[in-house]
Amino acid sequence: MNNDDTLKQRIDALRLVLKEHNYRYYTLDAPVISDAEYDRLLRQLEALETELGEPVPSDSPTRSVGSAPSQTFATREHGEPLLSLANAFDPEEIEAFVRRIREGTGEAKPDFIIEPKIDGLAVNLRYESGHLTIAATRGDGKVGEDVTDNIRTIADIPWHLNCVDTAPPEVLEVRGEVYMSKAAFTELNRRQDAEGLPAFANPRNAAAGSLRQLDAKVTARRGLNFFAYGVGLGGRELASSQSALLARLHDFGFAVQETSMASDVDGLLARYQTLQEKRIDMPYEIDGVVYKLDNFALQHRMGAVARSPRWAIAYKFPAEEVITTVKQIIWQVGRTGVITPVAEMQPVAVGGVIVSRATLHNIDELQRKQVYAGARVIVRRAGDVIPEIVRAVDIDEKAQRPSPPQNCPVCGASVFRVEGEVAIRCSGGLSCPAQLKERLSHFVSRGAMDIEGMGDKLITKLVDEGLLTDIADLYEFDYESLHDWPGMGEKKIANLQKAIEQSYQRPLARFLHALGIRHVGTATAAGLASHFGSLDALMQASAEELVNIPDVGPEVAASICSFFAEPHNRDVIARLLAAGVQPSAPSSGPGNHPLAGKTVVLTGSFKSIQRRTAQEQLRALGARPTGSVSKNTDLVIAGEKAGSKLAKARELGIEVANEQQLLAWLNPDYP
Ligand code: IVH
């Protein structure tokens, strides 16, 4: 075999590989390699094709754009092909570009327009006599998929061109980029997660997936946007430069981007720098800048080569996606007890920072992305800040997959997974150091044990010094020893001791709420307290018994059971009781309180209590605070400047109370 034969074989192989990636990217919206990796392969192919020196077939990935349209959508031929852009990766290539333009046009200082390069997908919009008739994706550049119905859901795209003084062109193709804003992307992934659906890797894939929906209603909910940046058929006559064209498109009713002008290499590069810095604060993702010769006559003089015009070039920002190897998967315990898998990786530079760890959020994501120790993974910085693993590449099916831990890696308590939820959690709530600060600050908070003076700062310090290791320590700690702490005067210490003493006999409902059992908020705690009457009875209760209580479903029952079954928690509770904490039986608690079962509306402002706090406390007493006054309202409590709700209560003849009465009701010793 001679050298040319090997070269040809390598070229064929590389073309096949790139075609597969085109198909995955454009048709399936699910790329398996990073953009940077793709560009690298494409350049390699280009180099090999040049080395071989034979004519390059028109279907080579170096000559064609995108991938054949899928079979699901009707296909549409574009009036004029959609071209792509050549890429530059360093300043020298920009210099060469400017040189080519100078030579090709004979202009010493031609004007360039600089546009941000939007990370979305190109579409072609056909207007006939000013009305939108067809919208198609780029497809292979000549033929795309008909997505007209879906495109009509995008608010930035006019259905009719706004032509005030002139007749609309008979036919006009408008080109631009459909994209998803960072905010819409975050919201979409939040919803995907809530519905147990896989998250989209980036806004571009999300935009592509959202546009290529069979049901336009789904597209409409995704909040897509559009920027126009060019024209095809029928566009020649509209303007004589790109800057004038953008102004025209804007007048027609399209959204267009902010642009700037430069006429030399320094100017072009300076704008690149500025946009790279602005990038993170922009509401949508951009992946580079596009330089275009502004003047259309000069553009024409430059012409085009196979897949891209010679009058424009894209200068991409440095790769935000890189490939590295996972060293191991560790499990991290968050403040709320959620245990998340974290991949420790071979350190790698992404977008200017060294990344060596990335969270996988939950076990499902870990499995979906096929991440395991030894895997090669694509890492990107989502929204430019948090490193994220996009997926594994070159997946080794035989490699051992990580399995979730049976015990909390921090405290050793057993873990549990709530049915229907992806997260696994540590059940050692009261004693797990990872959750300690959060637990303590909840325990001492107002609606809970109400230990005034034990603020977050003090908690943090006590935990960091190793003086508080669980909740029971609050009652075993020698507060006198804080004497020489800065800011801890005698008075403060005395007040703190008093607050601790006062908390010994909080109502059972408050104590249960203070324990921070998952799913047990103030209302459920109140219900449990009034049903069981004592902590002991509740701790003995079975899940079957618990689900008979109003407000307690199987999920809440399971959470309560596993909380009290956990030996660490039982131990902490035993120590709390031994130290003198005596949750008081709900003699005047929910059920007996005059407001129990009443629908109450708070309106206006109160001097000595925040409305939200009052609502929470009312709920703990068994009342039902609601937001609007209706004939079902039992009582309206009106503060200062109460307006329409108070008027409505009077109109409906509903009982009205004032702040003083409210405070009396909320007093634990009431009546
Ligand atoms: S002009 C003949 N302008 O990037 C010129 N394209 O990598 C065709 N893109 O196919 C495109 N922002 O999908 C142009 N301001 C911009 C752009 C832009 C994003 C996309 C477009 C294009 C691809 C090329």
XYZ file of C-alpha atoms and ligand atoms in Angstrom:
695
model
C 0.000 0.000 0.000
C 1.472 3.411 -0.871
C 1.233 6.586 1.178
C -1.732 7.951 -0.751
C -3.730 4.816 -0.018
C -3.170 5.140 3.738
C -3.982 8.828 3.504
C -7.220 8.030 1.669
C -8.163 5.459 4.268
C -7.595 7.923 7.068
C -9.665 10.519 5.199
C -12.528 8.073 4.651
C -12.504 7.033 8.288
C -12.465 10.620 9.485
C -15.327 11.578 7.141
C -17.419 8.737 8.524
C -16.690 9.784 12.095
C -17.562 13.418 11.375
C -20.756 12.466 9.556
C -21.867 10.496 12.563
C -21.161 13.500 14.812
C -23.066 15.775 12.428
C -26.018 13.442 12.607
C -25.897 13.295 16.408
C -25.557 17.055 16.678
C -27.966 18.296 14.026
C -30.541 15.541 13.702
C -30.631 14.003 17.167
C -29.736 17.170 19.148
C -27.529 14.918 21.268
C -23.829 15.398 20.541
C -21.380 13.003 22.155
C -18.244 15.072 21.680
C -17.500 18.677 22.548
C -17.534 21.476 19.980
C -13.799 21.888 20.405
C -13.205 18.202 19.763
C -15.410 18.406 16.654
C -13.513 21.407 15.342
C -10.240 19.606 15.945
C -11.373 16.596 13.908
C -12.697 18.814 11.135
C -9.398 20.640 10.881
C -7.545 17.345 10.838
C -9.701 16.225 7.920
C -9.126 19.527 6.135
C -5.372 19.114 6.524
C -5.454 15.538 5.220
C -7.596 16.546 2.245
C -5.119 19.293 1.400
C -2.219 16.887 1.778
C -3.851 14.443 -0.640
C -4.480 17.249 -3.124
C -7.428 15.573 -4.874
C -10.805 17.199 -5.555
C -12.924 17.052 -2.417
C -16.411 15.548 -2.868
C -19.279 17.903 -2.045
C -20.604 15.644 0.708
C -17.354 15.728 2.679
C -17.946 17.261 6.140
C -15.443 19.961 5.154
C -17.730 20.997 2.295
C -21.251 20.424 3.618
C -23.097 21.948 6.533
C -25.184 20.134 9.093
C -26.849 16.815 8.490
C -29.729 15.503 6.404
C -33.105 16.431 7.886
C -34.885 13.762 9.916
C -37.873 11.927 8.498
C -40.296 13.274 11.091
C -40.777 16.740 9.618
C -41.708 17.688 6.072
C -38.699 18.979 4.163
C -38.390 22.374 2.517
C -35.876 23.540 0.009
C -34.399 26.911 0.812
C -34.650 29.594 -1.873
C -30.923 30.160 -1.509
C -28.601 27.816 0.381
C -27.735 28.630 3.973
C -23.988 28.953 4.276
C -21.895 28.468 7.351
C -18.908 30.366 8.643
C -15.211 29.572 8.562
C -13.696 29.519 12.040
C -10.616 31.238 13.351
C -8.922 30.137 16.542
C -6.120 32.636 17.050
C -5.246 36.271 16.253
C -2.962 35.212 13.375
C -5.953 33.773 11.568
C -7.787 37.067 11.975
C -4.758 38.882 10.564
C -4.763 36.512 7.594
C -8.505 37.092 7.122
C -8.071 40.861 7.056
C -5.168 40.533 4.648
C -7.237 38.389 2.281
C -10.055 40.923 2.369
C -7.676 43.822 1.692
C -6.159 42.015 -1.248
C -9.474 40.759 -2.570
C -11.272 44.096 -2.396
C -8.386 46.454 -2.993
C -9.572 48.470 0.018
C -6.914 49.492 2.541
C -9.313 49.950 5.449
C -12.627 48.286 4.730
C -15.334 48.482 7.419
C -16.116 45.316 9.342
C -19.240 44.813 11.371
C -18.803 42.741 14.527
C -21.697 40.622 15.807
C -21.792 38.299 18.796
C -21.987 34.687 17.667
C -25.161 33.274 19.148
C -25.084 29.696 20.331
C -28.346 28.462 18.857
C -29.554 27.050 15.575
C -29.991 28.693 12.210
C -33.406 28.970 10.575
C -34.670 30.323 7.298
C -37.933 32.283 7.347
C -39.755 32.782 4.083
C -42.064 35.801 3.776
C -44.366 36.156 0.788
C -45.842 39.628 0.289
C -44.799 40.333 3.871
C -46.455 37.260 5.442
C -44.548 34.428 7.054
C -45.269 31.321 4.984
C -42.497 28.820 5.727
C -39.915 28.451 8.449
C -37.307 25.743 8.081
C -34.231 24.595 9.964
C -30.897 24.718 8.220
C -30.853 20.958 7.532
C -28.001 20.278 5.124
C -27.937 23.895 3.955
C -30.090 23.264 0.904
C -33.052 21.430 2.389
C -34.312 21.812 5.962
C -37.173 20.715 8.156
C -40.466 22.570 8.123
C -40.971 23.979 11.613
C -43.378 26.788 10.679
C -45.956 26.103 13.397
C -43.291 26.008 16.047
C -41.572 29.144 14.771
C -44.851 31.016 15.020
C -44.722 30.589 18.802
C -41.570 32.749 19.038
C -42.459 36.300 19.966
C -39.347 37.836 18.351
C -40.493 36.619 14.925
C -43.162 38.738 13.218
C -45.912 36.891 11.364
C -46.203 39.917 9.108
C -43.403 42.277 8.157
C -43.854 45.770 9.384
C -43.709 47.771 6.125
C -44.992 51.255 6.745
C -44.160 53.296 3.672
C -43.085 50.648 1.224
C -44.635 47.599 -0.355
C -43.307 44.373 1.194
C -40.934 42.351 -0.977
C -42.684 39.678 -3.007
C -40.475 36.991 -1.515
C -37.951 37.505 1.242
C -35.909 34.955 3.155
C -34.780 36.145 6.570
C -32.042 34.191 8.320
C -31.156 34.161 11.936
C -30.586 32.152 15.048
C -33.192 30.585 17.297
C -31.796 30.435 20.822
C -32.798 29.891 24.414
C -31.912 32.501 27.021
C -29.913 31.401 30.051
C -32.949 32.065 32.260
C -35.310 30.001 30.095
C -32.712 27.227 30.001
C -32.394 27.089 33.774
C -36.161 27.098 34.157
C -36.578 24.360 31.542
C -34.049 22.115 33.268
C -35.727 22.759 36.602
C -39.007 21.574 35.110
C -37.344 18.601 33.425
C -35.894 17.642 36.784
C -39.227 18.052 38.587
C -40.853 15.788 36.021
C -38.058 13.238 36.283
C -36.923 13.962 32.709
C -33.304 14.268 31.640
C -31.745 17.725 31.746
C -30.529 19.393 28.561
C -26.759 19.719 28.364
C -26.747 23.321 27.148
C -29.062 26.057 25.819
C -28.240 25.214 22.215
C -29.374 21.603 22.513
C -32.382 22.741 24.480
C -33.283 25.265 21.756
C -32.866 22.681 19.010
C -34.887 20.083 20.907
C -37.597 22.616 21.665
C -37.911 23.799 18.081
C -38.098 20.303 16.702
C -41.209 19.326 18.637
C -44.223 17.754 16.988
C -46.539 19.697 19.274
C -46.161 23.486 18.894
C -47.650 23.933 22.369
C -44.528 22.338 23.827
C -42.333 24.735 21.842
C -44.408 27.670 23.060
C -43.781 26.726 26.695
C -40.023 26.601 26.182
C -39.586 30.371 25.788
C -37.413 30.485 22.666
C -35.998 33.687 21.182
C -34.675 34.762 17.812
C -32.137 37.202 16.405
C -32.119 38.015 12.706
C -28.676 38.414 11.101
C -29.084 37.971 7.377
C -31.214 37.466 4.287
C -31.426 34.978 1.439
C -33.675 35.061 -1.585
C -35.169 38.495 -2.273
C -32.790 40.235 0.125
C -30.394 41.814 -2.359
C -32.339 45.033 -2.791
C -33.009 45.762 0.864
C -29.758 47.475 1.769
C -26.221 48.062 0.603
C -24.451 46.993 3.779
C -24.863 44.568 6.677
C -25.305 47.415 9.166
C -28.054 48.961 7.029
C -29.624 45.536 6.556
C -29.823 44.938 10.304
C -31.536 48.307 10.679
C -34.036 47.304 7.972
C -34.686 43.950 9.643
C -35.237 45.737 12.903
C -37.766 48.029 11.216
C -39.537 44.958 9.846
C -40.087 43.870 13.435
C -37.165 41.508 14.098
C -34.931 41.464 17.131
C -31.338 42.156 16.112
C -28.190 42.163 18.211
C -26.082 45.069 19.289
C -23.136 45.329 16.898
C -19.996 47.410 16.530
C -17.631 48.401 13.727
C -13.867 48.198 13.213
C -11.586 48.535 10.242
C -8.341 46.984 11.391
C -7.068 43.902 13.213
C -6.586 45.722 16.523
C -10.158 46.976 16.480
C -11.483 43.515 15.696
C -9.450 41.873 18.458
C -10.330 44.518 21.019
C -14.032 43.842 20.503
C -13.405 40.115 20.855
C -11.838 40.779 24.268
C -14.697 43.009 25.373
C -17.348 40.513 24.359
C -15.495 37.685 26.025
C -15.612 39.662 29.254
C -19.276 40.626 28.772
C -20.208 37.094 27.857
C -20.925 35.901 31.375
C -23.367 38.741 32.046
C -25.239 38.401 28.781
C -28.743 36.962 29.039
C -28.023 34.376 26.352
C -25.004 32.271 25.470
C -22.560 33.382 22.823
C -19.649 31.261 21.723
C -17.578 33.794 19.832
C -17.799 36.792 17.544
C -18.544 37.052 13.841
C -16.644 39.528 11.679
C -18.384 40.491 8.448
C -17.243 42.817 5.726
C -19.938 45.465 5.993
C -20.285 46.616 2.401
C -22.369 44.274 0.202
C -20.623 45.250 -3.052
C -17.296 44.319 -1.445
C -18.804 41.117 -0.028
C -19.820 40.213 -3.566
C -16.310 40.817 -4.773
C -14.965 38.335 -2.194
C -17.468 35.585 -3.065
C -17.746 32.252 -1.298
C -15.982 28.898 -1.113
C -17.850 25.609 -0.738
C -19.547 25.957 2.619
C -18.796 29.499 3.720
C -18.457 33.036 2.435
C -14.966 34.549 2.134
C -16.209 37.892 3.473
C -16.957 36.666 6.989
C -15.271 34.651 9.724
C -16.224 33.400 13.181
C -13.674 33.842 15.953
C -14.678 31.430 18.657
C -13.960 31.901 22.331
C -11.513 29.354 23.732
C -13.052 25.943 24.240
C -15.386 25.905 27.199
C -15.525 22.149 26.908
C -12.600 19.847 27.457
C -12.038 16.170 28.023
C -10.500 14.692 31.144
C -10.525 11.476 33.161
C -12.520 10.726 36.288
C -10.300 9.570 39.147
C -13.074 8.551 41.509
C -16.637 9.218 42.544
C -17.080 10.475 46.085
C -20.343 11.130 47.947
C -20.887 14.492 49.540
C -23.430 15.325 52.231
C -25.171 18.679 51.888
C -26.638 20.926 54.576
C -30.019 19.298 54.237
C -28.754 15.728 54.281
C -28.945 15.176 50.545
C -26.084 12.962 49.437
C -24.701 13.865 46.023
C -22.164 12.103 43.858
C -19.137 14.221 42.998
C -16.610 13.265 40.355
C -12.979 13.903 41.212
C -11.141 14.392 37.969
C -7.696 14.821 36.549
C -7.326 18.624 36.872
C -8.027 20.377 33.582
C -8.333 24.008 32.416
C -11.794 25.041 31.272
C -12.522 28.618 30.320
C -9.639 29.982 32.346
C -9.990 28.001 35.572
C -8.627 24.660 36.680
C -11.398 22.201 37.334
C -10.895 18.996 39.271
C -14.360 18.314 40.708
C -17.864 18.383 39.363
C -21.118 17.431 41.001
C -23.442 15.015 39.261
C -26.414 16.192 41.380
C -27.934 12.753 41.870
C -27.509 9.086 41.147
C -29.783 9.239 38.099
C -27.610 11.863 36.485
C -24.522 9.828 37.310
C -26.013 6.820 35.562
C -27.443 8.755 32.629
C -24.138 10.426 31.873
C -22.346 7.095 32.287
C -19.753 8.517 34.656
C -17.533 6.067 36.526
C -13.993 5.921 37.887
C -11.682 5.835 34.873
C -14.246 7.303 32.444
C -13.181 9.947 29.950
C -15.647 12.798 30.283
C -16.494 16.076 28.597
C -16.321 18.900 31.101
C -17.841 22.291 30.501
C -18.451 25.358 32.560
C -22.199 25.874 32.497
C -23.078 29.556 32.422
C -19.328 30.003 32.703
C -19.173 29.319 36.411
C -20.051 25.874 37.668
C -18.100 23.032 36.138
C -20.321 20.356 34.765
C -19.771 16.940 33.250
C -21.635 16.775 29.964
C -21.242 13.029 29.465
C -18.696 10.275 29.213
C -17.025 9.484 25.913
C -15.538 6.185 24.686
C -17.730 4.392 27.175
C -16.365 1.136 28.527
C -19.406 -1.054 29.052
C -17.416 -3.461 31.209
C -16.108 -0.870 33.641
C -17.526 -1.081 37.136
C -20.325 1.423 37.764
C -20.455 3.338 41.035
C -23.188 2.317 43.445
C -24.766 4.672 45.977
C -23.563 4.351 49.586
C -25.637 2.464 52.149
C -24.450 4.717 54.950
C -23.807 8.416 55.252
C -20.123 8.975 54.445
C -19.928 11.611 57.184
C -21.836 10.192 60.170
C -22.423 6.573 59.213
C -26.216 6.713 59.646
C -28.257 4.754 57.135
C -29.380 6.483 53.956
C -32.846 6.496 52.473
C -34.455 7.428 49.218
C -37.949 8.862 49.185
C -40.108 7.187 46.624
C -40.563 9.368 43.566
C -37.506 11.443 44.426
C -34.073 11.046 42.921
C -32.095 12.247 45.913
C -30.713 9.913 48.543
C -30.507 11.291 52.057
C -28.733 10.748 55.312
C -31.150 9.780 58.075
C -28.839 10.947 60.865
C -30.440 14.365 60.832
C -29.796 15.386 64.421
C -26.248 14.228 64.710
C -24.722 14.355 61.246
C -21.969 17.000 61.387
C -22.534 17.887 57.727
C -26.025 19.043 58.570
C -25.318 20.414 61.986
C -25.280 24.188 61.508
C -28.442 24.130 59.461
C -30.170 21.879 61.987
C -29.101 23.969 64.947
C -30.225 27.206 63.431
C -33.599 25.692 62.598
C -33.918 24.178 66.073
C -33.369 27.506 67.851
C -35.462 29.554 65.407
C -38.558 31.495 66.376
C -41.356 29.143 65.339
C -39.343 26.246 66.824
C -37.604 26.283 70.239
C -37.195 30.045 70.073
C -33.804 30.369 71.784
C -33.063 34.050 71.483
C -29.408 35.063 71.362
C -28.302 31.865 69.650
C -27.749 33.459 66.248
C -26.152 31.960 63.161
C -22.804 33.611 63.883
C -22.573 32.111 67.329
C -23.727 28.714 66.063
C -21.078 28.743 63.348
C -18.378 29.613 65.842
C -19.464 27.002 68.378
C -19.635 24.299 65.715
C -16.313 25.285 64.172
C -14.642 25.187 67.610
C -16.055 21.716 68.120
C -18.114 22.852 71.124
C -21.474 21.872 69.649
C -21.517 18.492 67.977
C -25.241 17.874 68.022
C -28.499 19.467 69.140
C -28.427 17.920 72.593
C -25.152 19.758 73.250
C -27.182 22.982 73.358
C -28.542 21.839 76.725
C -25.337 20.250 78.001
C -23.025 23.134 77.179
C -21.445 25.233 79.907
C -22.300 28.745 78.724
C -20.170 30.289 81.490
C -17.145 29.124 79.524
C -17.917 31.728 76.854
C -16.727 34.420 79.239
C -13.516 35.256 77.429
C -15.044 35.204 73.980
C -14.981 38.576 72.271
C -18.432 40.135 72.300
C -19.793 37.706 74.905
C -20.387 39.939 77.923
C -21.925 38.678 81.149
C -25.308 40.027 80.214
C -25.333 38.229 76.908
C -24.401 34.959 78.553
C -27.081 35.397 81.187
C -29.696 36.135 78.518
C -28.650 33.110 76.553
C -28.940 30.886 79.628
C -32.366 32.325 80.334
C -33.482 31.681 76.753
C -32.285 28.088 77.013
C -34.194 27.606 80.247
C -37.341 29.092 78.769
C -37.158 26.637 75.909
C -37.360 23.576 78.188
C -41.122 23.525 78.043
C -42.121 24.431 74.537
C -45.358 22.930 73.241
C -44.905 19.496 71.669
C -45.884 20.855 68.229
C -43.026 23.334 68.311
C -40.573 20.696 69.518
C -41.557 18.356 66.670
C -41.181 21.158 64.178
C -37.784 21.991 65.708
C -36.508 18.461 65.119
C -36.530 19.237 61.402
C -38.027 15.947 60.283
C -38.328 16.041 56.531
C -41.834 16.979 55.356
C -42.899 17.899 58.886
C -43.611 21.610 58.831
C -45.537 23.585 61.419
C -48.977 22.377 60.321
C -48.046 18.683 60.271
C -46.231 19.033 63.591
C -49.371 20.578 65.083
C -51.508 17.754 63.701
C -49.145 15.105 65.088
C -49.002 16.766 68.507
C -52.742 16.988 68.878
C -53.256 13.433 67.647
C -50.627 11.712 69.779
C -50.491 14.049 72.754
C -46.972 12.960 73.693
C -43.590 12.482 72.094
C -43.438 8.932 73.330
C -46.711 7.947 71.664
C -45.578 9.466 68.370
C -42.233 7.675 68.511
C -44.038 4.346 68.888
C -46.427 4.998 65.987
C -46.326 2.809 62.894
C -46.562 4.118 59.344
C -50.119 2.706 59.059
C -51.174 4.640 62.110
C -49.547 7.817 60.841
C -51.259 7.869 57.470
C -54.638 8.051 59.238
C -53.840 11.553 60.385
C -55.060 14.379 58.177
C -52.210 15.907 56.153
C -49.971 12.844 56.564
C -49.481 10.856 53.358
C -47.304 7.775 52.870
C -44.254 9.874 52.063
C -44.531 11.948 55.239
C -45.252 8.822 57.296
C -42.160 7.114 55.888
C -40.041 10.131 56.674
C -41.294 10.277 60.284
C -40.746 6.559 60.810
C -37.239 6.538 59.416
C -36.360 9.590 61.497
C -37.375 7.976 64.773
C -35.952 4.606 63.755
C -32.482 6.038 63.322
C -30.464 5.209 66.478
C -28.485 8.483 66.284
C -31.703 10.477 66.382
C -33.154 8.414 69.232
C -29.966 8.978 71.165
C -30.088 12.749 70.695
C -33.763 12.852 71.744
C -33.011 10.779 74.850
C -30.257 13.234 75.790
C -32.522 16.236 75.186
C -35.113 14.751 77.541
C -32.458 13.803 80.088
C -31.187 17.384 80.040
C -34.644 18.576 81.048
C -36.397 19.363 77.784
C -40.037 18.538 78.351
C -42.218 19.212 75.356
C -45.547 20.166 76.885
C -48.646 18.233 75.984
C -50.990 20.216 73.772
C -53.611 21.048 76.423
C -54.156 24.411 74.880
C -52.591 23.405 71.579
C -54.231 22.724 68.264
C -57.683 21.310 68.539
C -58.414 23.220 71.738
C -57.323 26.652 70.672
C -60.217 28.945 69.776
C -58.723 29.545 66.331
C -58.196 25.815 65.565
C -59.957 24.906 62.331
C -60.788 28.553 61.551
C -60.018 30.136 58.192
C -58.171 33.348 58.962
C -57.015 36.223 56.741
C -54.285 38.631 57.874
C -54.295 42.038 56.239
C -52.443 45.312 56.672
C -49.177 45.680 58.576
C -48.498 44.691 62.169
C -46.162 46.504 64.528
C -44.757 43.701 66.604
C -44.911 40.667 64.377
C -44.247 39.935 60.734
C -47.244 38.748 58.809
C -45.484 35.561 57.683
C -44.439 34.660 61.211
C -47.980 35.242 62.461
C -49.311 33.021 59.680
C -46.892 30.231 60.605
C -47.783 30.440 64.263
C -51.488 30.471 63.489
C -50.985 27.367 61.411
C -49.228 25.699 64.337
C -52.314 26.433 66.425
C -54.457 24.604 63.919
C -55.864 27.659 62.127
C -55.892 27.962 58.331
C -54.405 31.262 57.224
C -55.389 32.130 53.626
C -54.779 35.050 51.306
C -58.169 36.272 50.213
C -61.445 37.085 51.903
C -64.489 35.092 50.854
C -67.693 33.910 52.436
C -65.698 30.928 53.768
C -63.473 33.208 55.841
C -64.126 32.941 59.586
C -61.994 35.793 60.783
C -60.061 38.766 59.407
C -57.216 40.141 61.513
C -56.519 43.689 60.414
C -53.322 45.611 61.086
C -52.551 49.187 60.145
C -53.530 50.476 56.722
C -55.764 47.497 56.052
C -57.609 48.206 52.810
C -59.856 46.284 50.470
C -59.752 42.986 52.390
C -61.011 44.689 55.513
C -63.736 46.436 53.510
C -64.777 43.130 52.012
C -64.873 41.463 55.445
C -67.190 44.225 56.687
C -69.324 43.860 53.590
C -69.659 40.103 54.146
C -70.248 40.539 57.862
C -67.117 38.567 58.830
C -65.663 38.919 62.330
C -62.716 41.351 62.455
C -59.942 41.359 65.075
C -56.945 43.654 65.683
C -53.233 43.165 66.383
C -53.637 43.047 70.143
C -56.100 40.197 69.907
C -53.788 38.430 67.485
C -50.875 38.643 69.945
C -53.037 37.354 72.756
C -54.047 34.345 70.672
C -50.466 33.644 69.733
C -49.241 33.770 73.328
C -48.361 30.176 74.307
C -50.146 30.652 77.624
C -53.440 31.621 75.997
C -56.144 31.588 77.234
S -23.907 34.688 9.643
C -23.120 33.422 5.521
N -24.056 35.720 12.058
O -23.124 30.321 13.461
C -23.177 33.762 6.955
N -24.135 33.362 11.859
O -20.885 28.650 12.685
C -23.978 32.820 7.691
N -24.419 32.199 13.993
O -24.552 29.034 10.532
C -24.114 33.024 9.115
N -24.478 33.982 15.257
O -26.050 29.378 12.701
C -24.039 34.593 11.339
N -24.204 36.776 14.126
C -24.191 35.661 13.403
C -24.315 34.392 13.992
C -24.277 33.265 13.185
C -24.556 32.670 15.249
C -24.434 30.774 13.646
C -25.177 30.431 12.388
C -24.120 29.960 11.454
C -23.124 29.400 12.417
C -21.768 29.259 11.792
